[in-house]
Amino acid sequence: MKPNFALKLSNDGVELLHRAAGGWSSVGAVPFAGDDVAAGCARLVAEAERLEPAGLRSKLIIPDSEVRYATVVAPGPTDEARRYQIESEIERLTPYKIDELAYDWSVEEDHALVVICARETLIEAETFAEGYGFNPVSFVAQPAAGQFVGEPFFGETMVAPTLLAAGDHVHPDAEPVRVLPVRRAEPAKPPVAAPVA
């Protein structure tokens, strides 16, 4: 399955996005500097349930401040050799052991575009999203053009099995989340005056 909502996390707040034709539309945002984050998140959840009565399932967009992008040499030639090369470079690039990290990569000839995130960051994001009712099922990143091919996918959340149908799994999208521009309402045209007889 593919989640019908995405929760974009940042250091300043969260924004809930809804899957739409050609991209994602904003449902609303909650700043952390506000007086009542819980009430703001409850409003977003209520609006999401109005939009999708069948249920809210969200993928969590990890902010760039918590993600590392890198290009590493990984010629292979086999998939197993490429994985070993990538994981060796990841451990060299970060202070973490490989089992403390979530990562994804896309291949470009003899190189791999790699996206890395600490698992402790994913746990914090999931705890927040689950606690406020956003029903998180997976983790992704939102790279800029050229940083990755496709959508970086860090896997499913720990609570995903309780939110998905038996045997179902989350599949990443072909492209990263792109927020559609807000359409501005056209100004009303003045009524045409009736001709004078």
Short mmCIF file of C-alpha atoms in Angstrom, two decimals:
data_model
loop_
_atom_site.label_atom_id
_atom_site.label_comp_id
_atom_site.label_asym_id
_atom_site.label_seq_id
_atom_site.Cartn_x
_atom_site.Cartn_y
_atom_site.Cartn_z
CA MET A 1 0.00 0.00 0.00
CA LYS A 2 0.92 3.65 -0.33
CA PRO A 3 -0.07 6.02 2.48
CA ASN A 4 -2.72 8.62 1.67
CA PHE A 5 -1.07 11.26 3.86
CA ALA A 6 2.46 12.49 4.59
CA LEU A 7 3.53 14.26 7.77
CA LYS A 8 6.38 16.64 7.07
CA LEU A 9 8.46 17.16 10.18
CA SER A 10 10.76 20.10 10.90
CA ASN A 11 12.40 21.74 13.88
CA ASP A 12 9.70 24.42 13.80
CA GLY A 13 6.56 22.32 13.42
CA VAL A 14 4.69 19.81 11.30
CA GLU A 15 2.66 20.00 8.10
CA LEU A 16 0.15 17.37 7.03
CA LEU A 17 -0.07 16.64 3.29
CA HIS A 18 -2.77 14.76 1.39
CA ARG A 19 -2.14 12.72 -1.75
CA ALA A 20 -3.68 14.45 -4.78
CA ALA A 21 -3.54 14.25 -8.55
CA GLY A 22 -0.03 15.27 -9.62
CA GLY A 23 1.43 15.65 -6.13
CA TRP A 24 0.45 16.45 -2.56
CA SER A 25 -1.77 19.22 -1.18
CA SER A 26 -1.40 20.82 2.25
CA VAL A 27 -4.07 20.03 4.83
CA GLY A 28 -2.56 22.42 7.37
CA ALA A 29 0.39 23.05 9.65
CA VAL A 30 1.07 23.26 13.38
CA PRO A 31 3.99 25.35 14.67
CA PHE A 32 5.76 24.08 17.79
CA ALA A 33 5.89 27.66 19.07
CA GLY A 34 2.09 27.70 19.34
CA ASP A 35 0.19 27.57 22.60
CA ASP A 36 -1.35 24.14 22.11
CA VAL A 37 0.39 21.68 19.78
CA ALA A 38 -1.98 18.89 20.82
CA ALA A 39 -5.09 20.87 19.81
CA GLY A 40 -3.49 21.85 16.49
CA CYS A 41 -2.58 18.24 15.70
CA ALA A 42 -6.09 17.09 16.67
CA ARG A 43 -7.54 19.54 14.14
CA LEU A 44 -5.27 18.14 11.41
CA VAL A 45 -6.25 14.57 12.26
CA ALA A 46 -9.96 15.48 12.22
CA GLU A 47 -9.59 17.15 8.81
CA ALA A 48 -7.67 14.13 7.49
CA GLU A 49 -10.45 11.80 8.63
CA ARG A 50 -12.97 14.04 6.90
CA LEU A 51 -10.96 13.84 3.67
CA GLU A 52 -10.42 10.08 3.93
CA PRO A 53 -13.22 8.42 5.94
CA ALA A 54 -11.59 5.02 5.31
CA GLY A 55 -8.74 6.04 7.60
CA LEU A 56 -5.59 8.09 8.05
CA ARG A 57 -2.22 6.45 7.30
CA SER A 58 0.85 8.65 6.99
CA LYS A 59 4.44 8.42 5.90
CA LEU A 60 6.81 10.57 7.93
CA ILE A 61 9.08 12.95 6.01
CA ILE A 62 12.30 13.24 7.98
CA PRO A 63 13.75 16.77 7.80
CA ASP A 64 16.98 17.39 5.90
CA SER A 65 18.60 18.55 9.15
CA GLU A 66 18.42 14.92 10.35
CA VAL A 67 19.44 13.27 7.07
CA ARG A 68 22.81 12.96 5.35
CA TYR A 69 23.18 12.70 1.58
CA ALA A 70 26.38 11.38 0.02
CA THR A 71 27.74 9.97 -3.22
CA VAL A 72 29.95 6.92 -2.80
CA VAL A 73 31.95 4.72 -5.14
CA ALA A 74 30.18 1.38 -5.44
CA PRO A 75 31.06 -0.41 -8.71
CA GLY A 76 29.88 -3.85 -7.56
CA PRO A 77 29.99 -5.82 -9.80
CA THR A 78 27.39 -7.91 -7.90
CA ASP A 79 24.55 -6.55 -5.76
CA GLU A 80 26.15 -8.14 -2.69
CA ALA A 81 29.51 -6.49 -3.41
CA ARG A 82 27.79 -3.14 -3.98
CA ARG A 83 25.97 -3.39 -0.66
CA TYR A 84 29.23 -4.15 1.15
CA GLN A 85 30.94 -1.17 -0.53
CA ILE A 86 28.06 1.17 0.35
CA GLU A 87 27.85 0.02 3.98
CA SER A 88 31.62 0.39 4.41
CA GLU A 89 31.43 3.97 3.14
CA ILE A 90 28.42 4.75 5.36
CA GLU A 91 30.31 3.63 8.48
CA ARG A 92 33.25 5.76 7.40
CA LEU A 93 31.00 8.81 6.89
CA THR A 94 29.17 8.64 10.23
CA PRO A 95 30.03 8.02 13.90
CA TYR A 96 27.38 5.25 14.02
CA LYS A 97 27.56 1.51 13.50
CA ILE A 98 25.64 0.26 10.48
CA ASP A 99 22.89 -1.34 12.62
CA GLU A 100 22.24 2.04 14.26
CA LEU A 101 21.38 3.59 10.88
CA ALA A 102 18.60 3.47 8.33
CA TYR A 103 19.71 4.11 4.77
CA ASP A 104 18.69 3.85 1.14
CA TRP A 105 20.56 4.25 -2.13
CA SER A 106 20.08 4.62 -5.85
CA VAL A 107 22.73 3.55 -8.36
CA GLU A 108 24.27 5.76 -11.05
CA GLU A 109 26.86 3.78 -13.03
CA ASP A 110 29.77 3.06 -10.65
CA HIS A 111 28.44 5.37 -7.93
CA ALA A 112 25.58 5.25 -5.46
CA LEU A 113 23.55 8.20 -4.18
CA VAL A 114 23.09 7.42 -0.50
CA VAL A 115 20.66 8.80 2.10
CA ILE A 116 21.38 8.07 5.77
CA CYS A 117 19.42 8.64 9.00
CA ALA A 118 20.01 7.54 12.59
CA ARG A 119 17.46 5.02 13.83
CA GLU A 120 17.07 6.98 17.06
CA THR A 121 15.76 9.89 14.96
CA LEU A 122 13.18 7.61 13.34
CA ILE A 123 12.05 6.39 16.76
CA GLU A 124 11.57 9.98 17.96
CA ALA A 125 9.59 10.87 14.84
CA GLU A 126 7.38 7.79 15.16
CA THR A 127 6.75 8.43 18.86
CA PHE A 128 5.58 11.96 18.12
CA ALA A 129 3.39 11.02 15.16
CA GLU A 130 1.80 8.03 16.87
CA GLY A 131 1.19 10.00 20.04
CA TYR A 132 -0.78 12.67 18.18
CA GLY A 133 -2.86 10.25 16.11
CA PHE A 134 -1.21 10.49 12.68
CA ASN A 135 -0.95 6.68 12.32
CA PRO A 136 2.61 6.58 10.91
CA VAL A 137 3.43 3.58 8.73
CA SER A 138 6.76 4.48 7.07
CA PHE A 139 9.70 6.89 6.89
CA VAL A 140 10.96 8.79 3.85
CA ALA A 141 13.18 11.75 2.97
CA GLN A 142 12.46 14.62 0.59
CA PRO A 143 15.62 15.19 -1.48
CA ALA A 144 16.22 18.10 -3.80
CA ALA A 145 16.61 17.46 -7.52
CA GLY A 146 19.79 15.51 -8.23
CA GLN A 147 20.31 14.23 -4.67
CA PHE A 148 18.57 10.90 -5.23
CA VAL A 149 16.75 8.89 -7.87
CA GLY A 150 13.23 8.14 -6.64
CA GLU A 151 11.96 8.43 -3.06
CA PRO A 152 14.43 7.61 -0.27
CA PHE A 153 12.72 4.96 1.87
CA PHE A 154 13.85 4.15 5.42
CA GLY A 155 11.36 1.35 5.96
CA GLU A 156 8.18 0.82 7.94
CA THR A 157 7.45 2.06 11.45
CA MET A 158 7.26 -0.30 14.40
CA VAL A 159 3.49 0.26 14.62
CA ALA A 160 2.87 -0.35 10.91
CA PRO A 161 1.81 -4.00 11.38
CA THR A 162 -1.04 -2.84 13.64
CA LEU A 163 -2.20 -0.24 11.09
CA LEU A 164 -1.99 -2.29 7.89
CA ALA A 165 -4.04 -5.22 6.66
CA ALA A 166 -2.53 -8.62 7.40
CA GLY A 167 0.35 -9.33 5.03
CA ASP A 168 0.31 -5.80 3.58
CA HIS A 169 3.42 -3.64 3.34
CA VAL A 170 4.22 -0.02 2.51
CA HIS A 171 5.74 0.68 -0.90
CA PRO A 172 7.73 3.85 -1.64
CA ASP A 173 6.54 6.21 -4.34
CA ALA A 174 8.43 6.54 -7.61
CA GLU A 175 9.10 10.22 -6.85
CA PRO A 176 9.69 12.20 -3.63
CA VAL A 177 6.83 14.21 -2.14
CA ARG A 178 6.20 17.41 -4.10
CA VAL A 179 3.74 19.90 -2.62
CA LEU A 180 1.33 21.41 -5.11
CA PRO A 181 1.05 25.21 -5.18
CA VAL A 182 -2.01 26.61 -3.45
CA ARG A 183 -4.56 27.78 -5.95
CA ARG A 184 -5.73 31.29 -5.31
CA ALA A 185 -9.41 31.94 -5.63
CA GLU A 186 -10.34 34.00 -8.68
CA PRO A 187 -11.88 37.36 -7.74
CA ALA A 188 -15.60 37.47 -8.34
CA LYS A 189 -16.57 39.31 -11.51
CA PRO A 190 -18.88 42.28 -11.01
CA PRO A 191 -22.44 41.61 -12.13
CA VAL A 192 -23.32 42.82 -15.59
CA ALA A 193 -25.78 45.67 -15.44
CA ALA A 194 -29.07 45.04 -17.18
CA PRO A 195 -29.48 47.15 -20.30
CA VAL A 196 -31.68 50.18 -19.84
CA ALA A 197 -34.82 50.01 -22.00
#
